[in-house]
Tab-separated table of C-alpha atoms and ligand atoms in Angstrom:
chain	number	residue	atom	x	y	z
L	1	MET	CA	10.300	-8.158	-32.169
L	2	SER	CA	14.064	-7.331	-30.008
L	3	ILE	CA	14.142	-3.582	-31.098
L	4	THR	CA	16.110	-1.701	-28.755
L	5	ARG	CA	18.001	-2.347	-25.820
L	6	VAL	CA	15.207	-1.839	-23.253
L	7	SER	CA	12.815	-4.174	-24.957
L	8	ARG	CA	15.609	-6.554	-25.087
L	9	LEU	CA	15.999	-6.568	-21.515
L	10	LEU	CA	12.411	-6.433	-20.570
L	11	GLY	CA	11.856	-9.276	-23.073
L	12	ILE	CA	9.057	-6.568	-24.219
L	13	GLU	CA	8.054	-6.541	-27.852
L	14	TYR	CA	7.512	-3.309	-28.154
L	15	PRO	CA	9.966	-0.750	-25.704
L	16	ILE	CA	6.129	1.035	-23.891
L	17	ILE	CA	5.610	1.100	-20.384
L	18	GLY	CA	2.590	1.623	-18.044
L	19	ALA	CA	4.233	3.714	-15.078
L	20	GLY	CA	4.184	2.648	-12.027
L	21	MET	CA	1.466	4.892	-10.050
L	22	ILE	CA	-0.423	5.189	-6.065
L	23	TRP	CA	-3.329	4.702	-7.012
L	24	ALA	CA	-3.956	3.759	-10.076
L	25	SER	CA	-2.127	0.992	-11.411
L	26	GLY	CA	-2.690	-2.184	-9.823
L	27	TRP	CA	-2.734	-5.705	-11.445
L	28	ARG	CA	-5.569	-4.282	-13.825
L	29	LEU	CA	-3.102	-1.775	-15.552
L	30	ALA	CA	-0.059	-3.284	-15.357
L	31	SER	CA	-1.135	-6.785	-16.234
L	32	ALA	CA	-3.711	-5.800	-20.267
L	33	VAL	CA	0.013	-3.299	-20.964
L	34	SER	CA	2.043	-6.216	-20.539
L	35	ASN	CA	-0.050	-8.396	-22.647
L	36	ALA	CA	-0.912	-5.520	-24.993
L	37	GLY	CA	3.441	-6.215	-25.609
L	38	GLY	CA	4.814	-3.436	-23.617
L	39	LEU	CA	5.518	-3.559	-19.572
L	40	GLY	CA	3.246	-2.856	-17.354
L	41	ILE	CA	3.552	-1.998	-14.019
L	42	ILE	CA	2.347	-2.491	-10.915
L	43	GLY	CA	2.580	1.009	-8.815
L	44	ALA	CA	3.853	0.057	-5.186
L	45	GLY	CA	3.177	2.779	-3.423
L	46	SER	CA	-0.288	3.060	-1.977
L	47	MET	CA	-0.442	-0.147	-0.980
L	48	ARG	CA	0.234	-2.647	2.071
L	49	PRO	CA	2.585	-5.565	1.953
L	50	GLU	CA	-0.548	-8.069	2.142
L	51	VAL	CA	-2.173	-5.785	-1.109
L	52	LEU	CA	0.845	-6.022	-3.231
L	53	ARG	CA	0.790	-10.204	-2.678
L	54	GLU	CA	-2.465	-10.072	-4.275
L	55	HIS	CA	-1.717	-7.608	-6.837
L	56	ILE	CA	1.273	-9.752	-7.864
L	57	GLN	CA	-0.954	-12.781	-7.408
L	58	LYS	CA	-3.556	-11.387	-9.411
L	59	CYS	CA	-0.850	-10.041	-12.367
L	60	LYS	CA	0.664	-13.207	-13.254
L	61	ALA	CA	-2.799	-15.139	-13.727
L	62	ALA	CA	-3.804	-11.900	-16.056
L	63	THR	CA	-0.549	-12.008	-18.306
L	64	ASP	CA	2.366	-14.555	-18.919
L	65	LYS	CA	4.384	-11.854	-19.854
L	66	PRO	CA	6.595	-9.922	-18.126
L	67	PHE	CA	5.713	-7.290	-16.063
L	68	GLY	CA	6.838	-5.468	-12.575
L	69	VAL	CA	6.537	-3.340	-9.967
L	70	ASN	CA	7.597	0.474	-8.354
L	71	LEU	CA	9.341	0.498	-4.895
L	72	PRO	CA	9.278	4.344	-4.025
L	73	LEU	CA	12.114	4.126	-1.720
L	74	LEU	CA	10.668	6.041	1.293
L	75	TYR	CA	8.664	3.965	1.626
L	76	PRO	CA	8.154	2.504	5.513
L	77	ASP	CA	7.588	-0.647	4.769
L	78	ILE	CA	9.959	-0.725	1.902
L	79	ASP	CA	11.686	-4.414	3.536
L	80	GLN	CA	8.140	-6.234	3.858
L	81	LEU	CA	8.001	-4.930	0.001
L	82	VAL	CA	11.261	-5.960	-1.356
L	83	ALA	CA	10.109	-9.460	0.254
L	84	GLU	CA	6.451	-8.973	-1.019
L	85	VAL	CA	8.601	-9.064	-5.096
L	86	VAL	CA	11.386	-11.660	-4.479
L	87	SER	CA	8.679	-14.203	-3.013
L	88	GLY	CA	6.163	-13.221	-5.939
L	89	GLN	CA	9.434	-13.773	-8.024
L	90	VAL	CA	8.755	-10.494	-9.965
L	91	PRO	CA	11.410	-10.549	-12.276
L	92	ILE	CA	11.732	-6.582	-13.076
L	93	VAL	CA	11.591	-3.618	-10.618
L	94	PHE	CA	11.411	0.275	-11.037
L	95	THR	CA	12.897	1.974	-8.159
L	96	SER	CA	11.994	5.523	-7.697
L	97	ALA	CA	12.537	8.579	-4.837
L	98	GLY	CA	15.269	6.966	-2.522
L	99	ASN	CA	19.209	6.398	-3.348
L	100	PRO	CA	19.372	3.207	-6.074
L	101	LYS	CA	22.226	1.780	-3.914
L	102	THR	CA	20.219	0.522	-0.567
L	103	TRP	CA	18.041	-2.649	-2.925
L	104	THR	CA	19.762	-2.607	-6.436
L	105	GLY	CA	22.177	-4.850	-5.392
L	106	TYR	CA	20.857	-7.236	-3.063
L	107	LEU	CA	17.342	-7.547	-6.101
L	108	LYS	CA	20.308	-8.297	-8.445
L	109	GLU	CA	21.570	-10.822	-6.593
L	110	LYS	CA	18.289	-12.028	-6.708
L	111	GLY	CA	18.155	-11.775	-10.178
L	112	ILE	CA	15.615	-9.117	-10.067
L	113	ILE	CA	16.287	-6.894	-13.772
L	114	VAL	CA	16.496	-3.008	-11.647
L	115	VAL	CA	15.647	0.263	-13.168
L	116	HIS	CA	15.860	3.625	-10.915
L	117	VAL	CA	13.648	6.378	-11.739
L	118	VAL	CA	15.968	9.746	-11.933
L	119	SER	CA	15.886	13.543	-12.412
L	120	SER	CA	19.161	14.593	-13.675
L	121	ALA	CA	21.852	12.888	-15.183
L	122	VAL	CA	24.110	13.087	-12.118
L	123	PHE	CA	21.638	10.994	-10.289
L	124	ALA	CA	21.602	9.180	-13.331
L	125	LEU	CA	25.494	8.646	-12.771
L	126	LYS	CA	24.926	7.139	-9.432
L	127	ALA	CA	21.597	4.637	-10.389
L	128	GLN	CA	24.548	3.729	-13.182
L	129	GLN	CA	27.463	3.060	-10.345
L	130	ALA	CA	24.430	1.515	-7.928
L	131	GLY	CA	24.800	-0.873	-10.509
L	132	CYS	CA	20.100	-0.701	-12.290
L	133	ASP	CA	20.590	-1.939	-14.885
L	134	ALA	CA	18.540	1.028	-17.042
L	135	VAL	CA	17.390	4.355	-15.715
L	136	VAL	CA	13.832	6.261	-16.362
L	137	ALA	CA	14.914	9.207	-16.986
L	138	GLU	CA	11.695	11.980	-15.634
L	139	GLY	CA	11.375	14.955	-16.406
L	140	PHE	CA	9.614	18.211	-14.943
L	141	GLU	CA	6.336	18.187	-17.386
L	142	ALA	CA	5.400	14.607	-15.564
L	143	GLY	CA	2.702	13.534	-13.471
L	144	GLY	CA	3.490	13.054	-9.421
L	145	HIS	CA	6.287	13.456	-7.666
L	146	ASN	CA	9.409	15.454	-9.473
L	147	GLY	CA	13.220	16.448	-9.280
L	148	ARG	CA	14.480	19.884	-8.046
L	149	GLU	CA	15.804	20.726	-10.643
L	150	GLU	CA	13.123	21.292	-13.216
L	151	THR	CA	14.843	20.022	-16.245
L	152	THR	CA	12.240	19.209	-19.458
L	153	THR	CA	12.130	16.086	-20.527
L	154	LEU	CA	13.118	17.972	-23.937
L	155	CYS	CA	16.609	19.172	-21.936
L	156	LEU	CA	17.084	15.600	-19.762
L	157	ILE	CA	17.012	12.906	-21.940
L	158	PRO	CA	20.374	14.252	-24.259
L	159	GLN	CA	22.143	15.183	-21.294
L	160	VAL	CA	20.883	11.683	-19.760
L	161	VAL	CA	21.924	10.226	-22.610
L	162	GLU	CA	25.486	11.790	-22.063
L	163	ALA	CA	25.988	10.353	-18.528
L	164	VAL	CA	25.953	7.168	-18.542
L	165	SER	CA	25.881	4.169	-21.227
L	166	ILE	CA	22.886	1.973	-19.341
L	167	PRO	CA	20.021	1.945	-21.580
L	168	VAL	CA	17.331	5.325	-20.981
L	169	ILE	CA	14.033	5.583	-20.653
L	170	ALA	CA	11.898	8.355	-21.234
L	171	ALA	CA	8.842	9.833	-19.185
L	172	GLY	CA	7.446	13.331	-19.331
L	173	GLY	CA	4.611	14.770	-21.944
L	174	ILE	CA	4.807	11.218	-23.557
L	175	ALA	CA	0.971	10.147	-25.011
L	176	THR	CA	1.465	9.299	-28.268
L	177	GLY	CA	3.916	7.584	-31.303
L	178	LYS	CA	5.014	11.571	-32.799
L	179	SER	CA	6.056	12.242	-28.279
L	180	MET	CA	8.224	8.774	-28.312
L	181	LEU	CA	9.782	9.306	-31.530
L	182	ALA	CA	10.721	12.534	-29.598
L	183	VAL	CA	12.544	11.572	-26.905
L	184	MET	CA	14.145	8.340	-29.359
L	185	VAL	CA	15.694	10.653	-31.767
L	186	LEU	CA	17.280	12.114	-29.006
L	187	GLY	CA	18.272	8.709	-27.621
L	188	ALA	CA	15.694	7.162	-25.128
L	189	GLU	CA	15.286	3.897	-26.137
L	190	GLY	CA	11.621	3.817	-24.771
L	191	VAL	CA	9.526	5.534	-22.958
L	192	GLN	CA	6.986	5.580	-19.240
L	193	MET	CA	4.448	6.695	-19.533
L	194	GLY	CA	2.030	7.984	-16.358
L	195	SER	CA	-0.837	10.244	-17.627
L	196	ARG	CA	-1.433	8.884	-21.096
L	197	PHE	CA	-3.068	5.285	-19.025
L	198	VAL	CA	-4.651	7.346	-15.887
L	199	ALA	CA	-7.005	7.951	-18.382
L	200	SER	CA	-7.293	4.226	-19.426
L	201	VAL	CA	-9.919	1.336	-18.356
L	202	GLU	CA	-7.932	-0.249	-16.523
L	203	ALA	CA	-6.291	1.617	-13.761
L	204	SER	CA	-7.755	1.700	-10.628
L	205	SER	CA	-8.197	5.727	-10.485
L	206	HIS	CA	-11.584	6.552	-9.656
L	207	GLU	CA	-14.266	7.286	-12.542
L	208	ALA	CA	-14.490	11.108	-11.424
L	209	PHE	CA	-10.596	11.198	-11.444
L	210	LYS	CA	-10.195	9.986	-14.756
L	211	LYS	CA	-12.999	12.290	-15.993
L	212	ALA	CA	-11.193	15.184	-14.672
L	213	VAL	CA	-7.816	14.500	-16.395
L	214	ILE	CA	-9.635	14.609	-19.839
L	215	GLU	CA	-11.180	17.656	-19.504
L	216	ALA	CA	-7.972	19.227	-17.757
L	217	ARG	CA	-6.206	22.008	-20.304
L	218	GLU	CA	-3.209	24.160	-20.743
L	219	GLY	CA	-1.973	24.983	-17.716
L	220	ASP	CA	-4.773	22.884	-15.500
L	221	THR	CA	-1.531	21.299	-14.004
L	222	PHE	CA	1.344	22.567	-10.918
L	223	LEU	CA	4.425	21.533	-9.665
L	224	SER	CA	3.623	22.269	-6.310
L	225	LEU	CA	4.706	21.938	-2.516
L	226	LYS	CA	8.400	21.898	-3.715
L	227	GLN	CA	9.527	22.569	0.530
L	228	LEU	CA	8.020	18.623	0.633
L	229	THR	CA	8.901	16.553	-2.148
L	230	PRO	CA	7.468	18.518	-5.462
L	231	VAL	CA	4.885	17.020	-7.171
L	232	ARG	CA	3.101	18.084	-10.100
L	233	LEU	CA	-1.323	18.543	-9.296
L	234	LEU	CA	-4.221	19.235	-11.037
L	235	ARG	CA	-5.786	22.567	-9.953
L	236	ASN	CA	-8.465	22.034	-7.396
L	237	ALA	CA	-9.917	23.975	-4.658
L	238	PHE	CA	-7.026	21.489	-2.465
L	239	LEU	CA	-4.359	22.766	-4.599
L	240	GLY	CA	-5.668	26.439	-4.175
L	241	GLU	CA	-5.451	26.060	-0.758
L	242	VAL	CA	-1.642	25.033	-0.598
L	243	LEU	CA	-0.156	27.592	-2.926
L	244	LYS	CA	-2.083	30.372	-0.803
L	245	ALA	CA	0.072	28.976	2.066
L	246	GLU	CA	2.941	29.261	-0.104
L	247	ALA	CA	2.861	32.521	-1.574
L	248	SER	CA	2.188	33.526	2.190
L	249	GLY	CA	5.348	31.590	3.465
L	250	ALA	CA	4.275	28.852	4.888
L	251	THR	CA	6.872	26.804	7.031
L	252	LYS	CA	7.329	22.703	5.885
L	253	GLU	CA	5.514	22.100	8.921
L	254	ALA	CA	2.444	24.053	8.234
L	255	LEU	CA	2.762	22.898	4.494
L	256	ALA	CA	2.992	18.596	5.501
L	257	ALA	CA	-0.029	19.404	8.247
L	258	LEU	CA	-1.816	21.192	5.232
L	259	LEU	CA	-1.577	18.287	3.167
L	260	GLY	CA	-2.007	15.840	6.246
L	261	ARG	CA	-2.295	12.221	5.140
L	262	GLY	CA	-4.413	9.847	2.953
L	263	ARG	CA	-5.092	12.931	0.571
L	264	ALA	CA	-3.809	10.990	-2.370
L	265	LYS	CA	-6.353	8.202	-1.780
L	266	LYS	CA	-8.833	10.913	-1.622
L	267	GLY	CA	-8.635	12.128	-4.851
L	268	MET	CA	-7.085	9.838	-7.037
L	269	PHE	CA	-8.956	6.700	-5.370
L	270	GLU	CA	-12.338	7.608	-3.713
L	271	GLY	CA	-12.486	10.902	-6.595
L	272	ASP	CA	-13.163	13.618	-3.846
L	273	MET	CA	-12.109	16.185	-6.592
L	274	THR	CA	-11.926	19.204	-4.777
L	275	GLU	CA	-10.315	18.393	-1.370
L	276	GLY	CA	-7.959	15.564	-2.465
L	277	GLU	CA	-4.617	15.493	-4.091
L	278	LEU	CA	-4.853	14.307	-7.692
L	279	GLU	CA	-1.339	13.699	-9.356
L	280	ILE	CA	-0.845	14.068	-13.039
L	281	GLY	CA	1.578	15.335	-15.898
L	282	GLN	CA	1.300	18.819	-18.089
L	283	VAL	CA	0.044	16.413	-20.993
L	284	SER	CA	-3.125	15.564	-19.567
L	285	ALA	CA	-3.980	18.681	-21.917
L	286	SER	CA	-4.440	16.519	-24.863
L	287	LEU	CA	-6.078	13.747	-23.377
L	288	HIS	CA	-8.846	13.813	-24.433
L	289	ASP	CA	-10.255	9.832	-24.265
L	290	ILE	CA	-10.373	7.258	-21.845
L	291	LEU	CA	-9.476	4.178	-23.597
L	292	PRO	CA	-7.994	0.426	-23.089
L	293	ALA	CA	-4.757	0.123	-21.848
L	294	SER	CA	-3.571	-2.417	-25.465
L	295	GLU	CA	-5.699	0.235	-27.126
L	296	ILE	CA	-3.404	2.870	-25.759
L	297	VAL	CA	-0.752	0.438	-26.946
L	298	ARG	CA	-2.116	0.307	-30.309
L	299	GLN	CA	-2.097	4.263	-30.826
L	300	VAL	CA	1.091	4.402	-29.772
L	301	TRP	CA	3.357	1.903	-31.645
L	302	GLU	CA	1.194	2.522	-34.859
L	303	GLU	CA	1.234	6.377	-34.537
L	304	PHE	CA	5.282	6.037	-33.927
L	305	ASN	CA	5.921	3.518	-36.574
L	306	GLN	CA	3.966	5.669	-39.455
L	307	THR	CA	5.939	8.874	-38.689
L	308	LEU	CA	9.243	7.013	-38.743
L	309	ARG	CA	8.768	6.112	-41.643
L	310	ASN	CA	7.798	9.717	-42.653
L	311	PRO	CA	8.700	12.266	-40.173
L	312	ILE	CA	7.763	15.522	-41.646
L	313	LYS	CA	5.410	16.955	-43.730
L	314	PHE	CA	6.459	20.498	-44.126
L	315	GLN	CA	3.971	22.787	-45.796
U	1	LIG	C1	-1.296	9.152	-10.611
U	1	LIG	C2	-0.076	8.966	-10.723
U	1	LIG	C3	0.965	8.473	-9.916
U	1	LIG	C4	2.165	8.491	-9.763
U	1	LIG	N1	2.467	7.385	-9.173
U	1	LIG	C5	3.967	7.597	-9.112
U	1	LIG	C6	4.234	6.453	-8.002
U	1	LIG	O1	4.151	5.893	-6.904
U	1	LIG	N2	5.965	5.848	-8.116
U	1	LIG	C7	5.641	6.956	-9.210
U	1	LIG	O2	7.597	6.566	-9.603
U	1	LIG	N3	6.227	7.349	-10.179
U	1	LIG	C8	4.556	7.905	-10.098
U	1	LIG	N4	4.826	8.816	-11.033
U	1	LIG	C9	5.439	8.969	-12.397
U	1	LIG	C10	4.953	7.540	-12.746
U	1	LIG	O3	5.612	6.712	-13.035
U	1	LIG	C11	5.778	8.461	-14.509
U	1	LIG	O4	7.086	8.672	-14.807
U	1	LIG	C12	5.086	10.254	-14.474
U	1	LIG	O5	3.494	9.824	-15.069
U	1	LIG	C13	5.130	10.265	-16.496
U	1	LIG	O6	4.796	10.654	-16.732
U	1	LIG	P1	3.494	11.261	-17.156
U	1	LIG	O7	1.962	11.784	-16.786
U	1	LIG	O8	3.897	12.978	-18.195
U	1	LIG	O9	3.119	10.118	-18.521
U	1	LIG	C14	2.871	8.726	-11.130
U	1	LIG	C15	2.293	10.246	-12.059
U	1	LIG	C16	1.029	9.819	-12.337
U	1	LIG	C17	0.352	10.343	-12.814
């Protein structure tokens, strides 16, 4: 079934995308989402080139459906990661965190579909001008790195839809069929979900992190480190230190030193819930279970369709 330009472009059954996420979306999660009829994405941001190669091979062995790779463009090994994507004949690339002009032309020459992640209408237009096939418009409530504009998904989607003619995929705060329908009503033609898939059986993130995600409550995430790259984190001792440092006027250099290296791995992959960096979105407060990825796709799609048929029940 090809219901939107996004599902047709990506060759998938349902316009539901499992986000590329460092330390969470390896081949297991990506292939599970693709096998369920959505688009699974391998998050290359936490991978050395040879690790990405292995994930691409394993993903291909686990699914014959389309899948993608997320390439954060500011990553130091980006040339080698691009080379792995091309030699691994990955059909779809979602680029983020960088200028879409740099790689889009090259990737498209190689026959790869390119989708770029943006947080504003201005950047969406730049992605379209760079030749991207679609954009992901990611709102302020999203987990992980975020835009400086702090535009929420509800405000962002209509602005991006108005600015570009290429299809728009909504991200940030979406975890159910109802929220999917809401952004589709605003003009999005697909959704990308991150936090919901962190709380999945197949996510490669540590069990302690998954448990913390489903126990998170309202107000437990916070957008911090705005002087470096804004990132939405789950509250823990490390975030407490960051907020204290920011409140006392810490410089960019001091914040970079406090962050240090390997914090994200320590938290999300190794399960250090105290000192690790724990990227997650506001929607974590609504997540209460760790489910197989196929069940997540099924539930979202079913609820989307049920709500579409009977959208509002007034009391
Ligand atoms: C644990 C985690 C890691 C993430 N890592 C990346 C990444 O490596 N590259 C990227 O473009 N976005 C990354 N994101 C953002 C997601 O791709 C997605 O756009 C976002 O999670 C959507 O918002 P939601 O969390 O409210 O669903 C990450 C998000 C989370 C929760």
